[in-house]
Every structure is written in C-alpha cells, then in structure tokens.
CSV table of C-alpha atoms in Angstrom, one decimal:
chain,number,residue,atom,x,y,z
L,1,MET,CA,190.1,-26.5,117.1
L,2,VAL,CA,187.0,-28.9,116.7
L,3,PRO,CA,186.5,-28.6,113.3
L,4,LEU,CA,190.2,-29.2,112.3
L,5,ILE,CA,190.2,-32.5,114.2
L,6,VAL,CA,186.8,-33.4,112.8
L,7,ALA,CA,188.1,-32.5,109.2
L,8,SER,CA,191.3,-34.6,109.8
L,9,ALA,CA,189.4,-37.4,110.7
L,10,GLN,CA,186.8,-37.6,108.1
L,11,ALA,CA,189.7,-37.4,105.4
L,12,ALA,CA,191.3,-40.4,107.1
L,13,TYR,CA,188.3,-42.5,107.6
L,14,ALA,CA,186.9,-41.5,103.8
L,15,PHE,CA,189.4,-44.4,102.9
L,16,ALA,CA,188.6,-46.7,105.7
L,17,PRO,CA,185.9,-48.8,103.9
L,18,ALA,CA,188.4,-49.3,100.9
L,19,VAL,CA,191.6,-50.3,102.7
L,20,PHE,CA,189.4,-52.7,105.0
L,21,GLY,CA,187.9,-54.1,102.0
L,22,LEU,CA,191.2,-54.7,100.0
L,23,VAL,CA,193.1,-56.3,103.6
L,24,ARG,CA,189.7,-58.6,103.6
L,25,GLU,CA,190.1,-59.4,100.1
L,26,VAL,CA,193.9,-60.3,100.2
L,27,GLY,CA,194.3,-61.8,103.5
L,28,GLY,CA,190.9,-62.6,104.8
L,29,VAL,CA,188.7,-61.8,107.9
L,30,THR,CA,191.3,-62.2,110.4
L,31,PRO,CA,193.7,-60.0,108.9
L,32,MET,CA,190.8,-57.2,108.7
L,33,LEU,CA,189.8,-57.7,112.6
L,34,VAL,CA,193.7,-57.6,113.4
L,35,LEU,CA,194.1,-54.7,111.7
L,36,THR,CA,191.0,-53.2,113.5
L,37,LEU,CA,192.8,-54.1,116.6
L,38,VAL,CA,196.2,-52.3,115.6
L,39,VAL,CA,194.7,-49.3,115.1
L,40,GLN,CA,192.6,-48.8,117.8
L,41,GLY,CA,195.7,-49.4,120.0
L,42,LEU,CA,197.6,-46.5,118.1
L,43,ALA,CA,194.7,-44.2,118.9
L,44,VAL,CA,194.9,-45.3,122.6
L,45,ALA,CA,198.9,-44.5,122.1
L,46,ALA,CA,197.8,-41.1,120.9
L,47,PHE,CA,195.4,-40.3,123.4
L,48,MET,CA,198.1,-41.4,126.0
L,49,LEU,CA,201.2,-39.5,124.5
L,50,GLY,CA,199.1,-36.2,124.7
L,51,ARG,CA,198.2,-37.3,128.2
L,52,ARG,CA,201.9,-37.8,129.4
L,53,ARG,CA,202.8,-34.2,127.9
L,54,LEU,CA,200.0,-32.3,129.5
L,55,HIS,CA,200.4,-33.7,133.0
L,56,HIS,CA,204.4,-33.2,132.7
L,57,SER,CA,205.5,-30.1,130.5
L,58,PRO,CA,203.9,-27.6,132.9
L,59,VAL,CA,206.1,-28.6,135.6
L,60,ARG,CA,209.2,-27.4,133.7
J,1,MET,CA,171.5,-18.9,140.0
J,2,HIS,CA,169.5,-18.4,137.3
J,3,THR,CA,167.3,-15.3,136.7
J,4,SER,CA,166.2,-15.0,133.5
J,5,PRO,CA,162.5,-14.4,133.1
J,6,ARG,CA,162.8,-17.1,130.2
J,7,PRO,CA,163.7,-20.5,130.5
J,8,PHE,CA,167.1,-21.9,129.7
J,9,HIS,CA,167.0,-22.0,125.9
J,10,GLY,CA,170.0,-24.3,125.9
J,11,TRP,CA,168.0,-27.6,126.3
J,12,ARG,CA,166.0,-26.6,123.3
J,13,VAL,CA,169.4,-26.1,121.4
J,14,VAL,CA,170.3,-29.6,122.7
J,15,ALA,CA,166.8,-31.0,121.3
J,16,GLY,CA,167.2,-28.9,117.8
J,17,ALA,CA,170.4,-30.2,117.5
J,18,PHE,CA,169.6,-34.1,118.2
J,19,VAL,CA,167.1,-33.7,115.2
J,20,ILE,CA,169.5,-31.9,112.8
J,21,ALA,CA,172.1,-34.7,113.9
J,22,VAL,CA,169.1,-37.6,112.9
J,23,PHE,CA,169.0,-36.0,109.6
J,24,GLY,CA,173.0,-35.2,108.8
J,25,TRP,CA,174.0,-39.0,109.7
J,26,GLY,CA,170.7,-40.4,108.4
J,27,LEU,CA,171.3,-38.7,105.0
J,28,GLY,CA,174.9,-37.9,104.6
J,29,PHE,CA,176.7,-41.2,106.8
J,30,TYR,CA,174.4,-44.0,107.0
J,31,GLY,CA,172.9,-43.0,103.5
J,32,PRO,CA,175.8,-43.8,101.1
J,33,PRO,CA,176.3,-47.4,101.7
J,34,ILE,CA,172.4,-47.7,100.8
J,35,TYR,CA,172.7,-45.4,97.7
J,36,LEU,CA,175.9,-47.7,96.7
J,37,HIS,CA,173.5,-50.9,96.5
J,38,ALA,CA,171.1,-49.0,94.8
J,39,LEU,CA,173.7,-47.6,92.2
J,40,THR,CA,175.6,-51.1,91.3
J,41,ASP,CA,171.9,-52.8,91.4
J,42,GLN,CA,170.4,-50.3,89.1
J,43,ARG,CA,173.2,-48.8,86.8
J,44,GLY,CA,175.3,-51.6,87.0
J,45,TRP,CA,178.0,-49.6,88.0
J,46,SER,CA,181.0,-51.2,89.7
J,47,VAL,CA,181.2,-51.2,93.5
J,48,GLY,CA,184.7,-49.9,93.2
J,49,LEU,CA,183.2,-46.8,91.2
J,50,VAL,CA,180.6,-46.0,93.3
J,51,SER,CA,182.8,-46.6,96.4
J,52,GLY,CA,185.2,-44.0,95.2
J,53,ALA,CA,182.2,-41.8,94.9
J,54,THR,CA,181.6,-42.3,98.5
J,55,THR,CA,185.3,-41.7,99.2
J,56,LEU,CA,184.8,-38.2,97.6
J,57,HIS,CA,181.8,-37.6,99.5
J,58,TYR,CA,183.5,-37.6,102.7
J,59,LEU,CA,186.9,-35.8,101.3
J,60,SER,CA,185.0,-33.0,100.1
J,61,GLY,CA,183.1,-32.5,103.2
J,62,ALA,CA,186.5,-32.7,105.0
J,63,ALA,CA,187.7,-29.8,103.0
J,64,LEU,CA,184.7,-27.5,103.8
J,65,ILE,CA,184.7,-28.6,108.0
J,66,ALA,CA,188.0,-26.9,108.0
J,67,VAL,CA,186.5,-23.5,107.0
J,68,LEU,CA,183.1,-23.9,108.9
J,69,PRO,CA,184.1,-21.2,111.6
J,70,ARG,CA,184.7,-18.6,109.1
J,71,LEU,CA,181.3,-19.2,107.3
J,72,TYR,CA,179.4,-19.4,110.8
J,73,ALA,CA,181.2,-15.9,111.3
J,74,ARG,CA,180.3,-14.4,108.1
J,75,PHE,CA,177.2,-15.9,107.0
J,76,GLY,CA,175.4,-16.9,110.5
J,77,LEU,CA,175.2,-20.5,112.0
J,78,GLY,CA,171.4,-20.5,110.7
J,79,ARG,CA,172.0,-19.8,107.0
J,80,VAL,CA,175.0,-21.8,106.3
J,81,THR,CA,173.1,-24.7,108.0
J,82,ARG,CA,170.3,-24.0,105.8
J,83,LEU,CA,172.1,-23.7,102.5
J,84,GLY,CA,174.3,-26.9,103.9
J,85,THR,CA,170.8,-28.9,103.9
J,86,LEU,CA,169.9,-27.4,100.4
J,87,ALA,CA,173.4,-28.7,98.9
J,88,LEU,CA,172.7,-32.0,100.7
J,89,ALA,CA,169.4,-32.4,99.3
J,90,LEU,CA,169.9,-31.5,95.9
J,91,GLY,CA,173.5,-33.7,96.0
J,92,LEU,CA,171.1,-36.8,97.0
J,93,VAL,CA,168.6,-36.2,93.8
J,94,GLY,CA,171.8,-35.9,91.8
J,95,TRP,CA,173.0,-39.2,93.0
J,96,ALA,CA,169.7,-40.7,92.4
J,97,ALA,CA,169.4,-39.0,88.7
J,98,ALA,CA,173.1,-39.5,87.7
J,99,GLN,CA,173.2,-41.4,84.6
J,100,ALA,CA,177.0,-40.6,83.9
J,101,PRO,CA,179.8,-41.5,86.8
J,102,TRP,CA,181.1,-38.1,86.2
J,103,GLN,CA,177.3,-36.6,87.1
J,104,LEU,CA,177.6,-38.9,90.2
J,105,PHE,CA,181.1,-37.3,91.2
J,106,VAL,CA,179.5,-34.1,90.7
J,107,ALA,CA,176.8,-34.9,92.9
J,108,THR,CA,178.9,-36.0,95.7
J,109,LEU,CA,180.5,-32.5,96.2
J,110,PHE,CA,177.0,-31.3,97.1
J,111,THR,CA,176.5,-34.2,99.6
J,112,GLY,CA,179.8,-34.0,101.1
J,113,CYS,CA,179.9,-30.3,101.4
J,114,GLY,CA,176.1,-30.3,102.6
J,115,TRP,CA,176.0,-33.1,104.9
J,116,VAL,CA,179.0,-31.5,107.3
J,117,THR,CA,177.1,-28.4,108.2
J,118,LEU,CA,174.8,-31.4,109.8
J,119,GLY,CA,177.9,-33.6,111.3
J,120,ALA,CA,179.8,-33.4,113.9
J,121,ALA,CA,181.4,-30.2,113.9
J,122,ALA,CA,178.3,-28.2,113.2
J,123,ILE,CA,176.5,-30.1,116.3
J,124,ASN,CA,179.3,-29.2,118.4
J,125,ALA,CA,179.3,-25.3,117.0
J,126,MET,CA,175.2,-25.3,117.8
J,127,VAL,CA,175.5,-26.7,121.3
J,128,ALA,CA,178.9,-25.4,122.6
J,129,PRO,CA,178.1,-21.6,123.2
J,130,TRP,CA,175.1,-22.9,125.3
J,131,PHE,CA,177.0,-25.4,128.2
J,132,ALA,CA,180.5,-25.5,129.8
J,133,ARG,CA,180.5,-27.4,132.9
J,134,LEU,CA,177.5,-29.5,131.6
J,135,ARG,CA,178.8,-29.8,127.9
J,136,PRO,CA,179.6,-33.5,128.3
J,137,ARG,CA,176.0,-34.0,129.0
J,138,ALA,CA,174.8,-31.7,126.5
J,139,LEU,CA,176.9,-33.4,123.6
J,140,SER,CA,176.0,-36.7,124.5
J,141,MET,CA,172.5,-36.2,124.1
J,142,ALA,CA,173.0,-34.0,121.1
J,143,TYR,CA,175.2,-36.6,119.4
J,144,ASN,CA,173.0,-39.6,119.9
J,145,GLY,CA,170.6,-38.1,117.1
J,146,ALA,CA,173.8,-39.0,115.0
J,147,SER,CA,172.6,-42.9,116.1
J,148,VAL,CA,169.0,-42.6,115.7
J,149,GLY,CA,169.9,-41.2,112.3
J,150,GLY,CA,170.9,-44.7,111.3
J,151,ILE,CA,168.3,-46.4,113.3
J,152,VAL,CA,165.4,-44.2,111.6
J,153,PHE,CA,167.0,-43.8,107.8
J,154,ALA,CA,168.7,-46.6,106.8
J,155,PRO,CA,165.9,-48.9,107.0
J,156,LEU,CA,163.4,-46.0,105.5
J,157,TRP,CA,166.1,-45.5,102.6
J,158,VAL,CA,166.0,-49.3,102.1
J,159,PHE,CA,161.9,-49.2,102.0
J,160,LEU,CA,161.3,-46.1,100.0
J,161,ILE,CA,164.1,-47.1,97.5
J,162,GLU,CA,162.2,-50.7,96.9
J,163,ARG,CA,158.9,-49.4,97.1
J,164,PHE,CA,159.1,-45.9,94.8
J,165,GLY,CA,162.8,-46.1,93.3
J,166,PHE,CA,165.7,-44.1,94.4
J,167,LEU,CA,164.8,-40.8,92.8
J,168,ALA,CA,161.3,-40.5,94.3
J,169,ALA,CA,162.9,-41.5,98.0
J,170,ALA,CA,165.7,-39.0,97.3
J,171,VAL,CA,163.3,-36.2,96.6
J,172,VAL,CA,161.1,-36.9,99.6
J,173,LEU,CA,163.6,-37.3,102.4
J,174,GLY,CA,165.4,-34.2,100.9
J,175,VAL,CA,162.2,-32.2,100.9
J,176,ALA,CA,161.7,-33.4,104.3
J,177,ALA,CA,165.5,-32.3,105.5
J,178,LEU,CA,164.9,-28.8,104.2
J,179,VAL,CA,161.7,-28.2,105.9
J,180,VAL,CA,162.7,-29.9,109.3
J,181,VAL,CA,166.1,-28.6,109.5
J,182,GLY,CA,165.4,-25.5,108.0
J,183,GLY,CA,163.0,-24.4,110.4
J,184,ILE,CA,165.0,-25.7,113.4
J,185,ALA,CA,168.3,-24.0,112.4
J,186,THR,CA,166.2,-20.8,112.0
J,187,ARG,CA,164.2,-20.9,115.0
J,188,ILE,CA,166.4,-22.5,117.6
J,189,VAL,CA,170.0,-23.5,117.3
J,190,ALA,CA,170.9,-20.2,115.4
J,191,VAL,CA,170.2,-18.0,118.4
J,192,LYS,CA,173.2,-17.0,120.5
J,193,PRO,CA,172.9,-16.9,124.3
J,194,SER,CA,173.6,-13.2,124.2
J,195,GLU,CA,170.5,-12.5,122.3
J,196,LEU,CA,168.5,-13.8,125.3
J,197,GLY,CA,170.5,-12.7,128.0
J,198,GLN,CA,171.5,-16.2,128.9
J,199,PHE,CA,174.7,-17.6,129.8
J,200,PRO,CA,176.4,-20.9,129.5
J,201,ASP,CA,174.9,-23.8,131.7
J,202,GLY,CA,171.6,-21.4,132.7
J,203,GLU,CA,173.7,-20.2,135.3
J,204,ALA,CA,174.3,-16.4,136.3
J,205,ALA,CA,177.4,-15.3,134.0
J,206,GLY,CA,180.8,-15.7,135.2
J,207,PRO,CA,183.6,-14.4,133.5
J,208,ALA,CA,185.2,-17.8,132.5
J,209,ALA,CA,181.6,-18.7,131.4
J,210,ALA,CA,181.1,-15.8,129.5
J,211,ALA,CA,184.5,-16.2,127.8
J,212,ALA,CA,183.7,-19.6,126.9
J,213,SER,CA,180.6,-19.0,124.7
J,214,GLN,CA,182.7,-16.4,122.8
J,215,GLY,CA,184.2,-17.4,119.5
J,216,ALA,CA,187.5,-16.5,118.1
J,217,ALA,CA,189.5,-16.9,115.1
J,218,LEU,CA,191.1,-20.5,114.3
J,219,PRO,CA,194.9,-20.3,114.4
J,220,ALA,CA,195.3,-23.4,113.0
J,221,GLY,CA,198.9,-23.3,112.3
J,222,ALA,CA,199.8,-23.0,116.2
J,223,LEU,CA,197.4,-25.7,116.6
J,224,TRP,CA,199.3,-28.2,114.5
J,225,ARG,CA,202.7,-27.1,116.1
J,226,ASP,CA,200.7,-28.2,119.5
J,227,ARG,CA,202.0,-31.9,120.4
J,228,GLY,CA,198.4,-32.0,122.6
J,229,PHE,CA,196.6,-31.2,119.4
J,230,ARG,CA,198.3,-33.4,117.0
J,231,THR,CA,197.7,-36.4,119.1
J,232,LEU,CA,194.2,-35.9,119.8
J,233,ALA,CA,193.6,-35.2,115.8
J,234,ALA,CA,195.6,-38.6,115.5
J,235,ALA,CA,193.5,-40.3,117.9
J,236,MET,CA,190.0,-39.2,116.5
J,237,ALA,CA,191.5,-40.3,112.8
J,238,LEU,CA,193.0,-43.4,113.8
J,239,GLY,CA,189.8,-44.7,116.3
J,240,LEU,CA,187.3,-43.5,113.5
J,241,PHE,CA,189.5,-45.2,110.9
J,242,ALA,CA,189.3,-48.0,112.6
J,243,GLN,CA,185.8,-47.9,113.3
J,244,ILE,CA,184.5,-47.0,110.3
J,245,GLY,CA,186.5,-49.5,108.4
J,246,LEU,CA,185.1,-52.4,110.5
J,247,VAL,CA,181.4,-51.2,110.7
J,248,ALA,CA,181.4,-51.0,106.5
J,249,HIS,CA,182.3,-54.5,106.4
J,250,LEU,CA,180.6,-55.8,109.6
J,251,TYR,CA,176.9,-56.8,108.1
J,252,SER,CA,178.3,-58.8,105.2
J,253,LEU,CA,180.5,-60.6,108.0
J,254,ILE,CA,177.7,-61.4,110.3
J,255,ALA,CA,175.0,-62.0,107.6
J,256,SER,CA,176.7,-65.4,106.4
J,257,PRO,CA,176.5,-67.3,110.0
J,258,LEU,CA,173.6,-65.3,111.4
J,259,GLY,CA,171.4,-64.7,108.1
J,260,THR,CA,170.4,-61.8,106.9
J,261,GLY,CA,167.4,-60.7,109.2
J,262,LEU,CA,168.9,-61.8,112.4
J,263,ALA,CA,172.6,-59.7,111.1
J,264,GLY,CA,170.0,-56.8,110.7
J,265,VAL,CA,168.6,-56.5,113.9
J,266,VAL,CA,172.3,-57.0,115.6
J,267,ALA,CA,173.6,-54.6,113.5
J,268,GLY,CA,170.9,-52.1,114.7
J,269,LEU,CA,171.7,-53.5,118.2
J,270,ALA,CA,175.0,-52.0,117.9
J,271,THR,CA,173.7,-49.0,117.2
J,272,ALA,CA,171.7,-48.6,120.2
J,273,SER,CA,174.8,-49.8,122.2
J,274,ALA,CA,176.1,-46.8,120.8
J,275,ILE,CA,173.6,-44.7,122.3
J,276,VAL,CA,174.1,-46.4,125.6
J,277,GLY,CA,177.8,-45.9,125.7
J,278,ARG,CA,177.9,-42.3,124.8
J,279,THR,CA,174.9,-41.3,127.3
J,280,MET,CA,176.8,-43.7,129.9
J,281,PHE,CA,179.9,-41.8,129.5
J,282,GLY,CA,178.0,-38.4,129.2
J,283,TRP,CA,176.5,-38.7,132.2
J,284,MET,CA,179.0,-40.5,134.4
J,285,MET,CA,182.4,-38.5,133.3
J,286,PRO,CA,183.3,-36.4,136.4
J,287,ALA,CA,183.9,-32.8,135.8
J,288,GLY,CA,187.6,-32.9,136.5
J,289,ALA,CA,188.0,-36.4,134.8
J,290,ASP,CA,191.2,-37.2,132.3
J,291,ARG,CA,188.9,-37.8,129.4
J,292,ARG,CA,191.8,-39.1,127.2
J,293,VAL,CA,191.9,-42.1,129.9
J,294,TRP,CA,188.0,-42.3,129.1
J,295,ALA,CA,188.2,-42.2,125.6
J,296,SER,CA,191.2,-45.0,125.9
J,297,ALA,CA,188.5,-47.0,128.0
J,298,SER,CA,185.7,-46.9,125.5
J,299,TYR,CA,188.2,-48.2,123.1
J,300,ALA,CA,189.6,-50.9,125.1
J,301,VAL,CA,185.7,-51.8,125.4
J,302,GLN,CA,185.8,-52.0,121.5
J,303,ALA,CA,188.6,-53.8,121.3
J,304,ALA,CA,187.2,-56.5,123.4
J,305,GLY,CA,184.2,-56.9,121.0
J,306,VAL,CA,186.6,-57.2,118.1
J,307,VAL,CA,188.9,-60.0,120.1
J,308,ALA,CA,185.3,-61.5,121.1
J,309,LEU,CA,184.3,-61.8,117.4
J,310,MET,CA,187.8,-63.2,116.3
J,311,ALA,CA,187.5,-65.7,119.2
J,312,SER,CA,184.1,-66.7,117.9
J,313,GLY,CA,185.4,-67.5,114.3
J,314,LEU,CA,182.3,-66.1,113.2
J,315,GLU,CA,180.0,-68.6,114.5
J,316,GLY,CA,177.2,-68.7,117.4
J,317,PRO,CA,174.9,-66.2,117.6
J,318,SER,CA,175.9,-65.7,121.4
J,319,ALA,CA,179.4,-64.8,120.8
J,320,ILE,CA,178.9,-62.6,117.6
J,321,LEU,CA,176.3,-60.9,119.6
J,322,ALA,CA,178.7,-60.4,122.7
J,323,GLY,CA,181.3,-58.9,120.2
J,324,VAL,CA,179.0,-56.6,118.0
J,325,LEU,CA,177.5,-55.2,121.4
J,326,LEU,CA,180.9,-54.5,122.9
J,327,PHE,CA,182.2,-53.0,119.6
J,328,GLY,CA,179.2,-50.9,119.3
J,329,PHE,CA,179.7,-49.5,123.1
J,330,GLY,CA,182.4,-47.1,121.7
J,331,ILE,CA,180.8,-46.2,118.5
J,332,GLY,CA,179.1,-43.0,119.5
J,333,ASN,CA,182.3,-42.4,122.2
J,334,ALA,CA,184.3,-42.0,118.9
J,335,THR,CA,182.6,-38.7,117.7
J,336,SER,CA,181.6,-37.0,121.1
J,337,LEU,CA,184.6,-37.5,123.3
J,338,PRO,CA,187.5,-35.7,121.3
J,339,PRO,CA,185.5,-32.2,121.1
J,340,LEU,CA,185.0,-32.9,125.0
J,341,ILE,CA,188.9,-33.5,125.5
J,342,ALA,CA,189.3,-30.3,123.3
J,343,GLN,CA,187.0,-28.3,125.6
J,344,ALA,CA,189.2,-29.9,128.7
J,345,GLU,CA,192.5,-29.2,127.6
J,346,PHE,CA,192.8,-26.2,125.2
J,347,VAL,CA,190.1,-23.7,127.2
J,348,ARG,CA,192.7,-23.9,129.8
J,349,ARG,CA,195.7,-23.5,128.0
J,350,MET,CA,194.5,-21.1,125.1
J,351,PRO,CA,192.3,-17.9,124.3
J,352,HIS,CA,189.1,-18.3,124.9
J,353,GLY,CA,187.0,-19.9,121.7
J,354,TRP,CA,189.7,-22.1,120.3
J,355,CYS,CA,187.6,-24.9,121.3
J,356,ARG,CA,184.9,-24.5,119.5
C-alpha cells in the first residue's frame, strides 16, 4: 500500500508548483501562504478522520 | 536475542538506502528546478514549457510507483533499481541534450520513471523487510538521505553546469549514479533477510516478525474502499501538495529581502531542519503511539512557520529565519510518517505484507 499512497501523492504534488505560481501571480504572496495553511489544515483533518474511524469502528 | 553468526545486515541496508536516497532526490527531485533554470537560460524556452516538462516528470513517475511491487516481485529489487538508475541517467542526458521541446518531454519520461526507483516507495521497500519494531528509526535514517541529496546536489548541479555546461554535468552525475547506486543495489539493499538467515530488527524469529517481512500481492481495489487508507492517502497528498508548492517558491520569496547569498543559506537551513525533525520524530515516537497525531503535530509546526512568515511581512531576517526553520522541521516527516502510519494500522488489520 505504500507505493499507492506515494504514487497518489506524487500525482497531486506534480501540479503544486504551477498552482502555487498561479495563485502568487494572480493574488500575491499572502494568498499563496493562506493557500498553504488551508491545504495543510485539510491534511490534518484527513489524518484525524482516519483516526476517529480506526478507534471507534471495531467496537461495533 | 540475536544468535546469527553474521552481524545484522539491516543497518547496512539502511546505510545503502540512505546513499540511494541521496542520489534519488539529488537527481530526480532537487534537480528539476535547476534544470528549469538552465534550459530557460540556454535554450530560451519559456518557464511554462519547462514547468510542464517537470510536471510530466513527476506524473510519469507516479504511474510507475503504483506497479513497483509487481516489478520487484518479477525482476527483483536490485535489477529494478539498476534499470531505474540507467533510465534516470539517460533521461538526464536527454534533458541536457534536448534541442526541441518534444525531445525534452521524452526525456522526462525516462527521468520520471527512473527516479522513483530511488524514491520514497523504493526506500521503504528496501528497509521494510529488515525492520518491524525499529522501522521508524530505520526509515527516518534512510530518508534523511533525501535531505542530504538536496544539500549536496543542488549546489553541485549549479557548480558543474556553470563550470562545464549542463550536458557534461548530466553525463558526470549520471555515470556517478550508475556506479554508486548500481553497486549498492547489487551487494547491499537487494539482499533479503531470509538469504542470510536473519529476521526483522536482528532478533530471533517470531511468527509476527517473520510474517511482517514477507511480501504479498497488493489488492489496490480493496485498499481504495478502505476509509483508513483513503484518509491516509489524502493526507499525504494534501500535505506534500502544500509543502512542495511553497518550497518551489520559497527561495524567490526570501531572496528579495535577504539577498541571494543569505537566502541560499536560509534555504539550506530549511533542509537541515528537515533532518532534525525527521530524526527527532523517528527516535522519540513511542512504539504504540498514534502516528496520525504525530503527523498532525508535524504539520502544526509547519503551519506555525507559515504564520511566522506571514506575520513577518517577509521583512526582517530573524522572523524569516524562524518561519523557514519551523516550516522546514516538517518537510522530512511529510514523506517518512505516512509509510509508518501504514505499518502501524494495516499490519494489524490486513494480511501480512500489505504495508510494504
């Protein structure tokens, strides 16, 4: 499963420099930094969603 | 305890994987931004065109990563690593020799497919059979080669290209990779524990340890239906998307307020901070820890760095340095923690080998 998560991550981050460049060009530096924070927050949310499921579902 | 007459080979595998990661990230990850500069400078191609080539480089690699386990099973880890290194070396020469954009795009297919055989999934495949309980420590040490790859190869590329030209630099570093990685792949990392009569962590065999070292077919469809897997895959993709997006622009953001010389030093310190963060987490994380919480904590430190950069208004060296160091702290963990989360969660829940 490690190859699958690494592959999907790489397919996503392949576009990151271009997307961040576009945001920087259109909106400036602050929107680009805000975008970083938002996406990092989503990453943490994804980690936590998986954690909640792992800790509660086996009880059923 | 360990009763084998031979010293435990696992730590040699970690050392070998470290060196392979140095070359993998040095040529395949930290190289493309420098190739971009060289090609826009020497060929007059647009940044958009070469950026598109870089995107294809990563995408072609992503496609190959998904089938790496099958390639390892069919041809062996050593042979796949050697062939991948050859593809990477040929592709690098292709980047440097390309006279037309289509030639550049063909070369990216070679470098993209080549570097992932020295990348994150490959390093995990090399180290995982040798470690179960000690895997966080072993993987963090091996993955530190990725950061060292950036520290060593980024300035080396710049020096060689300025001094001898892009083509000569690509030939020299491509041949160096073939010699060094080829040797390590054959003699060190391709060796399996069973071939030496050894077991994970260098301990006497137990059923769980032996099972953890075995490979198995990868049921991708079943994995994508699993919510735990989907959230892990999404978290890694989102985290690296944010990280690589900002890293790609970080140097140019701080070069203006700090000057190019100091900005280069500060960017290098971000990589050093990544080594500190990865090593600290690898050694401090308890065996039964919830690794998702640790990964989230790492991103929280990174986010604090982004907030510090915003608050600084990108003025003032101290505030910028603090922001970059905090952001850099999580760079290594973003790659090394997801495989460890997979090990912790899926070994218990699924047939052995799925975490590899």
